[in-house]
Every structure is written in structure tokens, then in C-alpha cells.
Short mmCIF file of C-alpha atoms in Angstrom, two decimals:
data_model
loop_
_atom_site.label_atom_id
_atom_site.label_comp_id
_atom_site.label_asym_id
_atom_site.label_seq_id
_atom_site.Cartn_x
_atom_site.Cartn_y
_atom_site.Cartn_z
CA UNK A 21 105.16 50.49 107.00
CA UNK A 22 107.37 47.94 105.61
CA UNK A 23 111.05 47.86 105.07
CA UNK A 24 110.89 48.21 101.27
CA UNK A 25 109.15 51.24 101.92
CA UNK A 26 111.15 53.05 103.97
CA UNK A 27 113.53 52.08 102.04
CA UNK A 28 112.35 53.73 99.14
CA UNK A 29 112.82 57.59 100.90
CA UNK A 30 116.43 56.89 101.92
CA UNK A 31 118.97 59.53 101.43
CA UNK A 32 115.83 62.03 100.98
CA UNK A 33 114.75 64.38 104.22
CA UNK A 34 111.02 62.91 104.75
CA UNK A 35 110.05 66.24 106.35
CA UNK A 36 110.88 67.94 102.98
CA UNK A 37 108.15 65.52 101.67
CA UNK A 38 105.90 65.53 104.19
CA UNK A 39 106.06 69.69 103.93
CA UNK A 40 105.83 69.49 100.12
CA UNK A 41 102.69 67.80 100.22
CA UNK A 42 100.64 69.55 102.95
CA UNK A 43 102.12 72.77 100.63
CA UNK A 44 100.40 71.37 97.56
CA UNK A 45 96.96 70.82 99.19
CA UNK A 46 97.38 74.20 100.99
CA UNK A 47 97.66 75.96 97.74
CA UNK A 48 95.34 74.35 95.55
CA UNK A 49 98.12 73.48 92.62
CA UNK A 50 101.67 72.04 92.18
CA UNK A 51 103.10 75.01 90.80
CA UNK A 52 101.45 77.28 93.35
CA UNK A 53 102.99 75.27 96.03
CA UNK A 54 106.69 75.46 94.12
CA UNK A 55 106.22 79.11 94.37
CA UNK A 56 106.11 79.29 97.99
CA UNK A 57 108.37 76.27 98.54
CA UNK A 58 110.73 78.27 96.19
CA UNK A 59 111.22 75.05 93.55
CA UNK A 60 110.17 74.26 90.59
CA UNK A 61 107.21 72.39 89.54
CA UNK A 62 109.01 68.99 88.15
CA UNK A 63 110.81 68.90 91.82
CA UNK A 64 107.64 69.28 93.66
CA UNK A 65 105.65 66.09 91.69
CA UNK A 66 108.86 63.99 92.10
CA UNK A 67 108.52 64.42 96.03
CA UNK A 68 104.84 63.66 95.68
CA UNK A 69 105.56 60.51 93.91
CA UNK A 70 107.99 59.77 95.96
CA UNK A 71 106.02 60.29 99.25
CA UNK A 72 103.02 58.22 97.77
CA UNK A 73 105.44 55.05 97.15
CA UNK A 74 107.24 55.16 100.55
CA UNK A 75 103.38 55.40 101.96
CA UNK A 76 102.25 53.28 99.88
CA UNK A 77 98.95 55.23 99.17
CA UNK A 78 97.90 57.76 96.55
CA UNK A 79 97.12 60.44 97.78
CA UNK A 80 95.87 63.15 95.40
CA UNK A 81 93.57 62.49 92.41
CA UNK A 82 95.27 65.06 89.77
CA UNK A 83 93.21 66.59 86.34
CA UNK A 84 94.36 68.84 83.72
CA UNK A 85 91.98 71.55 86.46
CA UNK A 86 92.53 70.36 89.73
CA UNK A 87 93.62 68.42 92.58
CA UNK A 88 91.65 66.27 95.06
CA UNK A 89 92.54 64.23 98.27
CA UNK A 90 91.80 60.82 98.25
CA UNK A 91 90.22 58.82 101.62
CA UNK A 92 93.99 57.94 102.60
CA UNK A 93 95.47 61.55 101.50
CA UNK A 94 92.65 63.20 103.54
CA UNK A 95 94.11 61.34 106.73
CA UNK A 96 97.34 61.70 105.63
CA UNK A 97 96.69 65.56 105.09
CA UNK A 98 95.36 65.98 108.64
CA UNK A 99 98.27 63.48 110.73
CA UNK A 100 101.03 65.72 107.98
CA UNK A 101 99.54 69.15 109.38
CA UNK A 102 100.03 68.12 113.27
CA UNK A 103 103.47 66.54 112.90
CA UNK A 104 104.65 69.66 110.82
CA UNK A 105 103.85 71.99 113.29
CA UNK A 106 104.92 69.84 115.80
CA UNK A 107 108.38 69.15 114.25
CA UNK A 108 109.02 73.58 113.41
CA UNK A 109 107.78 73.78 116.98
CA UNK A 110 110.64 71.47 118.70
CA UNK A 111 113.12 72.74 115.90
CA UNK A 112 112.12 76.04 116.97
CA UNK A 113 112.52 75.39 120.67
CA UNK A 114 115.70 73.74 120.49
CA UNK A 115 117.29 76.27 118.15
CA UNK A 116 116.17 78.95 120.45
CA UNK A 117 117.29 77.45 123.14
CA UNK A 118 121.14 78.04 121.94
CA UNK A 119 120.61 80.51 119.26
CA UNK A 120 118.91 83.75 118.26
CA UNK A 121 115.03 82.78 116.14
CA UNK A 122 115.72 82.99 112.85
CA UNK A 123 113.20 82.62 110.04
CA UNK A 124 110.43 84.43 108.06
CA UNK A 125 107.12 85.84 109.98
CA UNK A 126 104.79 86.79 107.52
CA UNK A 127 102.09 89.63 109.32
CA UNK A 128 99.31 91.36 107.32
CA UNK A 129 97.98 94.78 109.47
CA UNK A 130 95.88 97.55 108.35
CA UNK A 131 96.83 99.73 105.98
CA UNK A 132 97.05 103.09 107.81
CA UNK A 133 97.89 101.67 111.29
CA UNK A 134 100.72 99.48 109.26
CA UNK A 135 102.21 102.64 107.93
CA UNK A 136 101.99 104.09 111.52
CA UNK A 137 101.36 102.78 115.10
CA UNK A 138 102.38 99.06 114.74
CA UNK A 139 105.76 100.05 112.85
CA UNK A 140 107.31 100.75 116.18
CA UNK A 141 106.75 96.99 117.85
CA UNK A 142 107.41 95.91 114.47
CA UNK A 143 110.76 97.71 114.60
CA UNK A 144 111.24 96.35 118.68
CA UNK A 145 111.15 92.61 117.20
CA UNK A 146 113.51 92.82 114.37
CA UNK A 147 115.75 95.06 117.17
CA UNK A 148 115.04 92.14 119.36
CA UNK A 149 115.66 89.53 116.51
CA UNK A 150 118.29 90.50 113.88
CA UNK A 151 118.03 87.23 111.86
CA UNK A 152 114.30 87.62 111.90
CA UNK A 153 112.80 88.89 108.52
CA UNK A 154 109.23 90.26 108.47
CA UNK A 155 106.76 90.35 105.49
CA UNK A 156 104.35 93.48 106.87
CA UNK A 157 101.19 93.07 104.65
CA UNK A 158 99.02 95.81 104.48
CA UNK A 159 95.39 94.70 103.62
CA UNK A 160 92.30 95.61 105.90
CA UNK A 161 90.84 92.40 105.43
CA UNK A 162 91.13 89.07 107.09
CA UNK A 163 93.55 87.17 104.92
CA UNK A 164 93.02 83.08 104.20
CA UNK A 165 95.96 82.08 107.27
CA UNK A 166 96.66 78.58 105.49
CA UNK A 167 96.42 79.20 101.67
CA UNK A 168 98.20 82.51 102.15
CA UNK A 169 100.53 80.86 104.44
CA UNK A 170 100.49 83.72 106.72
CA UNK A 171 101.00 83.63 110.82
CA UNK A 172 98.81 86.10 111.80
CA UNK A 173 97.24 89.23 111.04
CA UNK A 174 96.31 92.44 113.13
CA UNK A 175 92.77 93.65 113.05
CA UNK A 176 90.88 97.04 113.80
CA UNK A 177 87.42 96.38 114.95
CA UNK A 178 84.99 93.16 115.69
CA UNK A 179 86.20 89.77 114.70
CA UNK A 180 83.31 88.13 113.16
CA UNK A 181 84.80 84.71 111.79
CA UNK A 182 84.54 82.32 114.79
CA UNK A 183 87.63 79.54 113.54
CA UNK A 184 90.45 81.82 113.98
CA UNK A 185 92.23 82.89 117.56
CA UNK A 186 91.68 86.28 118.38
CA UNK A 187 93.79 88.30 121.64
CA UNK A 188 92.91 91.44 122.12
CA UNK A 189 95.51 93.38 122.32
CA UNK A 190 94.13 97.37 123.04
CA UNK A 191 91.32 99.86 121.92
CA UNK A 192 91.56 102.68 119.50
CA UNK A 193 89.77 105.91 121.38
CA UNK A 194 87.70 108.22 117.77
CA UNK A 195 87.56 111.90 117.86
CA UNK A 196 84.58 113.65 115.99
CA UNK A 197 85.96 116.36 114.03
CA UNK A 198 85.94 118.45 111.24
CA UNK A 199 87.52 121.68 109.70
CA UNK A 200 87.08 124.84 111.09
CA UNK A 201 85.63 126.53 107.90
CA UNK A 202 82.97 123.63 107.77
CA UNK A 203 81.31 126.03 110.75
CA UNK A 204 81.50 128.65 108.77
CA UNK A 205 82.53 131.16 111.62
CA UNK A 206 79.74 129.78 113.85
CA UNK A 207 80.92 128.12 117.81
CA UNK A 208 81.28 124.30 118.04
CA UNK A 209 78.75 121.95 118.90
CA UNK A 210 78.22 120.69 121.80
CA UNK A 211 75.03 118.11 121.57
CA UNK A 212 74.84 115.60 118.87
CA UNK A 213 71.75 116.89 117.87
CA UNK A 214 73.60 119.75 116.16
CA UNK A 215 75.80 117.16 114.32
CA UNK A 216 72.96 115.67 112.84
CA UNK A 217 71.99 118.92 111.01
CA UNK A 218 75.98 118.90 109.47
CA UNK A 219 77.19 117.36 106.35
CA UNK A 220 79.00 114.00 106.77
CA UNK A 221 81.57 111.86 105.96
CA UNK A 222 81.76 108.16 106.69
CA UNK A 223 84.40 105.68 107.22
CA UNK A 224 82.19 102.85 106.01
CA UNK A 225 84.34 99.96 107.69
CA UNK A 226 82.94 101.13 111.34
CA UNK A 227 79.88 103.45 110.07
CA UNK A 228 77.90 103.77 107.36
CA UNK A 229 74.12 105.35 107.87
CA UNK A 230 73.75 106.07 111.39
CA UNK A 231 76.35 107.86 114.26
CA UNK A 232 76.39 106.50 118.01
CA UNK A 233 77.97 108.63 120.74
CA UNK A 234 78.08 108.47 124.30
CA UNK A 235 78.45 111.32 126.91
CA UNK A 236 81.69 110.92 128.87
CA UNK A 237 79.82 111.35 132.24
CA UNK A 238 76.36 110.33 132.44
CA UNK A 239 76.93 107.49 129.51
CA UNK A 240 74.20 108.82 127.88
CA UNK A 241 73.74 107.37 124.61
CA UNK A 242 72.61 109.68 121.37
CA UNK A 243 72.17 107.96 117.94
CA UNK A 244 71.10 109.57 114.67
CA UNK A 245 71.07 108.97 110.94
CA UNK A 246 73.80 110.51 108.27
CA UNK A 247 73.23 110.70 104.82
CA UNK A 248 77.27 110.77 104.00
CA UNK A 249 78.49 112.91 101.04
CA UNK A 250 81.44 110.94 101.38
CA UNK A 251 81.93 107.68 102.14
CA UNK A 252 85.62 105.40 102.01
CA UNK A 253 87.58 103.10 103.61
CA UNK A 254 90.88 104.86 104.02
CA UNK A 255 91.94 106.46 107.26
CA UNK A 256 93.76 108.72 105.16
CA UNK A 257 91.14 109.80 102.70
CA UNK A 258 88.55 110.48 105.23
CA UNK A 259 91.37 112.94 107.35
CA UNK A 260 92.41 114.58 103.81
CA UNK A 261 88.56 115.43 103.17
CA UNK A 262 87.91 116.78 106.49
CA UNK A 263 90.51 119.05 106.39
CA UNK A 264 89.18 120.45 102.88
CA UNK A 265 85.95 121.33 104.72
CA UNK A 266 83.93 118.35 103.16
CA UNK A 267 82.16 117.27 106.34
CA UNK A 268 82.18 115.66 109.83
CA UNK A 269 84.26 112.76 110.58
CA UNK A 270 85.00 110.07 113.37
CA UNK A 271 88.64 109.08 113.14
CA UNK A 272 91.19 106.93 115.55
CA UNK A 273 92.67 109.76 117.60
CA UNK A 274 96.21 109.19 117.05
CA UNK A 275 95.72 110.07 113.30
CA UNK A 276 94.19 113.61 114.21
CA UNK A 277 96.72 114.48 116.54
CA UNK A 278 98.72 117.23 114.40
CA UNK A 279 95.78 118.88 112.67
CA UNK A 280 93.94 119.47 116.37
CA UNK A 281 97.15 120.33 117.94
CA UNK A 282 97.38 123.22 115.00
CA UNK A 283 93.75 124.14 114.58
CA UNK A 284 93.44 122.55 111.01
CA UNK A 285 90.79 120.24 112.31
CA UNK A 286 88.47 121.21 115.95
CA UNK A 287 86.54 118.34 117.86
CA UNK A 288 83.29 118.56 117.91
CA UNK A 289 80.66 117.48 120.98
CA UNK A 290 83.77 117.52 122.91
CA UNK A 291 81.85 116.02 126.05
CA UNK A 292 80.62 113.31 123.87
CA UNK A 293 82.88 109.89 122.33
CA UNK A 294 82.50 107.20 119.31
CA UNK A 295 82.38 104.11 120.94
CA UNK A 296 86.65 102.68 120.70
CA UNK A 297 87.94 100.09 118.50
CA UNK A 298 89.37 96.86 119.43
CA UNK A 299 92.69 96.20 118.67
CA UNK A 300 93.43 92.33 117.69
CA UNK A 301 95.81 90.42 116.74
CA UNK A 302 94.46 86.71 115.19
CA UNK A 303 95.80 83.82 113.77
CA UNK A 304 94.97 80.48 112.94
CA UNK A 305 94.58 77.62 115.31
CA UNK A 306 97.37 74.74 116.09
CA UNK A 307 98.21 72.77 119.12
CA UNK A 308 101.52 74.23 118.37
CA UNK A 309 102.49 78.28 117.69
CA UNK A 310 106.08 78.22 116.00
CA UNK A 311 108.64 80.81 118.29
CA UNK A 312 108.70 83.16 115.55
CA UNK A 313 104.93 84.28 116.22
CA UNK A 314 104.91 83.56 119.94
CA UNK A 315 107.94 85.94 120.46
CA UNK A 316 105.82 88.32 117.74
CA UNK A 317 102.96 88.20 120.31
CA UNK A 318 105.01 89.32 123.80
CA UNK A 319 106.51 92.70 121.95
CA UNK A 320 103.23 93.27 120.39
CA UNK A 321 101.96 93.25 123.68
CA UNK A 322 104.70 95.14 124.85
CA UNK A 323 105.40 97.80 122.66
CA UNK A 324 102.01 98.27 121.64
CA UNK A 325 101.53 102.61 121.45
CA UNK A 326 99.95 103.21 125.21
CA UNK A 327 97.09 104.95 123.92
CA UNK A 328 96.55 101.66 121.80
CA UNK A 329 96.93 99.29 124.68
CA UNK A 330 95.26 101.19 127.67
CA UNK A 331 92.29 102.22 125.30
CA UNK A 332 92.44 105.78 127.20
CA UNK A 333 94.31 107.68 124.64
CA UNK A 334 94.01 111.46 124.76
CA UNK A 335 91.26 112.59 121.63
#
């Protein structure tokens, strides 16, 4: 790079730059990425311009519609990416190293186990880290870690998409249950085969048509088909219409724990187990994890619920 270039950023922090652009290919637009960057939209195309000159290079093709990366802003794009995280890594490091972490962590988890057994690491890390401040997401998908600009993400169940780090971090042990007056006076089952006969209710992001359970001591499997009259995706739905008699449900055990405890809700097949859920927590991967979400990881790991992380919670 020649002098005249370099001296075209003086007096201007080239990181901001370098930060601003990989922000405005990240999020598709120039006022998208002055959203997250906090600016405006006239501040963010100056440091474009102004990155482009001191490079040399253009390096996004802009329309009225969109924005595309030229041959040199594609390269650009991918060095930018590895000397960002490289740079929030060492600044990281070296703050740490003589002061509390500081920052934003941005986490999305699971709506009912958000609300419940990951608010207590959560609470251990901002205990842990008082100038830490969390954004606690609660979707049950996977979210989009670079356009969202989020550092990782807890998951309940399989991971299917194969380009993001997962760590397991526990299981989730299922009770099959249901409300007394669903029995109508009659004694609990005991095989699955007598489920089968029951009506059902389905929490359709681990099962849909069809009910696997295992035997505790021979590991005999039974499988059948259910024809649910309900079927969601909340936790909390599928608890509140077992305990109005609707049907049989499999739920995490934790959740249950009050309305067995008190008779509201019985387990049925009590010799007999839904297969646990994984526990994960993913993000995307870098050469380079910022402190903020490596010191996320140890409490998650350490303050995870024990029932969570030994996967041999009570039901």
C-alpha cells in the first residue's frame, strides 16, 4: 500500500473501518449495518468510501436493491473477518488480563428452558461479570450467527446443520404423563401397549406420529403410532393441556416436577423412558472465540442444573 494511501485514513481508527465494512456485508444493507453499529447511514458510506480509497479497491457494487462484493472486496471480506476477530480477541485478552470482561454477549436459548433452567448460569455470569450485559433471546430455532450477529445459541435436541460448533453440554431425562382424570378412575399403565389405546398429545419438535420408549432394565425398545389430538411446540402448552385431561404427554422432567409432586399429573409406564434430549450449546466457527463467550462457556458448563448436565435427572 502506498504512502498516499495510508495517508488518506490518518486521524481515523482503521479498525472502525475495517468493522464497518465486514458489518455492511454481514447485514445485507448500509442502513441495516448503522443499526447494529449504532450510526447513521451517511456515517457508515463515508467510512466505506473512505476504506475503498486508502485500499485503493472498490469493494462493493451498490443498486437502488442491493449490495454485491466485488473480486477484491470478496478477499478483502474474508482477510477483514480473520483480523477482526483476531484484533477483539487480543483486545479481549489483554483487557482481561488487568480488568474485569466487559462488553455485550448476545445468547438466543429456548423459550421455556430460557424462562427456567438456564436463567440460573445466566445469573452466575453476570454475578461473575458485573460489566457484562447479556441479550437472552428466546427463539427455538437456530438463529443466522453472522447476520444476526449473535455468539451463540443453546439448543434442545439434534443439531442437524453441520457448519456450526456444537458442545454438548447435558441431556434432558422426559416423563410420560398425564392427568389423573384422563384414567378415568382406572390404575396406571404399566406397558406401552396400553398407551397406545390413550388419547395423545404431541410436542411436535421431538414427536410427531409415532412414540419410542425403552424399559429401564432390559432396554427393551416399544414403538407405536399416535394420532395426536393435540399437537404444539410449547413446553408450556403441552403441560397446561395435560393437566386439563386432554391426553398423554412426554415432557422434560424438570417442567413436571410440581404437578407429580402434588398429584395434578401421574407418570405413566413408570418402568419405561422417552429417549433424553441433548443439551447444546453452538456457535459459529472462528480461529478466534472473543472472552466474552469463552468465559460464557466454563459457567455454562458449570452451573448447568445437575439433572441437565448428568442426564440422570429424577422423572
Amino acid at each position: 500500500m502506498s504512502t498516499p494511501a495510508l495517508a488518506v485514513a490518518t486521524g481515523t481508527d482503521r479498525m472502525l473501518l475495517i468493522e464497518t465494512f465486514v458489518r455492511i456485508v454481514e447485514a445485507g444493507s448500509l442502513s441495516a449495518a448503522a443499526l447494529q453499529l449504532g450510526g447513521t447511514q451517511p456515517t457508515v458510506s463515508r467510512r466505506l468510501q473512505l476504506l475503498e480509497r486508502t485500499l485503493g479497491v472498490r469493494l462493493l457494487q451498490r443498486s437502488t436493491h442491493a449490495i454485491r462484493l466485488t473480486e477484491d472486496g470478496q478477499r478483502c471480506y474474508e482477510r477483514a473477518r480473520e483480523l477482526l476477530a483476531t484484533w477483539q480477541s487480543f483486545e479481549n485478552d489483554v483487557r482481561g488480563a488487568g480488568e474485569e470482561l466487559a462488553g455485550t454477549l448476545r445468547v438466543v436459548a429456548p423459550h421455556a428452558f430460557g424462562q427456567n433452567q438456564f436463567v440460573e448460569p445466566l445469573a452466575q455470569y453476570l454475578r461473575q461479570y458485573p460489566r457484562m450485559r447479556v441479550e437472552w433471546l428466546l427463539h427455538d430455532r437456530v438463529p443466522d450467527f453472522i447476520a444476526e450477529n449473535i455468539d451463540c445459541a443453546i439448543k434442545v435436541g439434534a443439531v442437524q446443520d453441520p457448519s456450526v460448533v456444537a458442545l454438548k453440554l447435558g441431556e434432558v431425562p422426559r416423563s410420560v404423563m398425564a392427568a389423573p382424570s384422563l384414567l378415568d378412575g382406572g390404575p396406571v399403565p404399566e406397558h406401552p401397549s396400553e398407551l397406545a389405546r390413550l388419547p395423545w398429545l404431541a410436542l411436535r419438535t421431538f414427536y410427531r406420529n409415532e412414540v419410542s420408549l425403552t424399559h429401564v432394565e432390559t432396554g427393551e425398545v416399544s414403538r407405536f403410532e399416535i394420532q395426536p389430538r393435540l399437537s404444539t411446540d410449547g413446553l408450556y402448552a403441552l403441560r397446561r393441556a395435560a393437566l386439563l385431561g386432554l391426553g398423554v404427554g412426554i415432557a422434560s422432567a424438570w417442567a413436571l416436577r410440581d404437578e407429580l409432586a402434588s398429584g395434578r399429573l401421574v407418570q405413566l409406564a413408570p418402568a419405561w423412558r422417552a429417549a433424553p434430549l441433548p443439551v447444546y450449546l453452538i456457535y459459529a466457527p472462528s480461529r478466534l472465540q472473543p472472552a466474552r463467550l469463552r468465559r460464557f462457556i466454563e459457567v455454562m458448563r458449570e452451573y448447568l442444573p445437575a439433572e441437565l448436565r448428568s442426564g440422570t435427572g429424577q422423572d
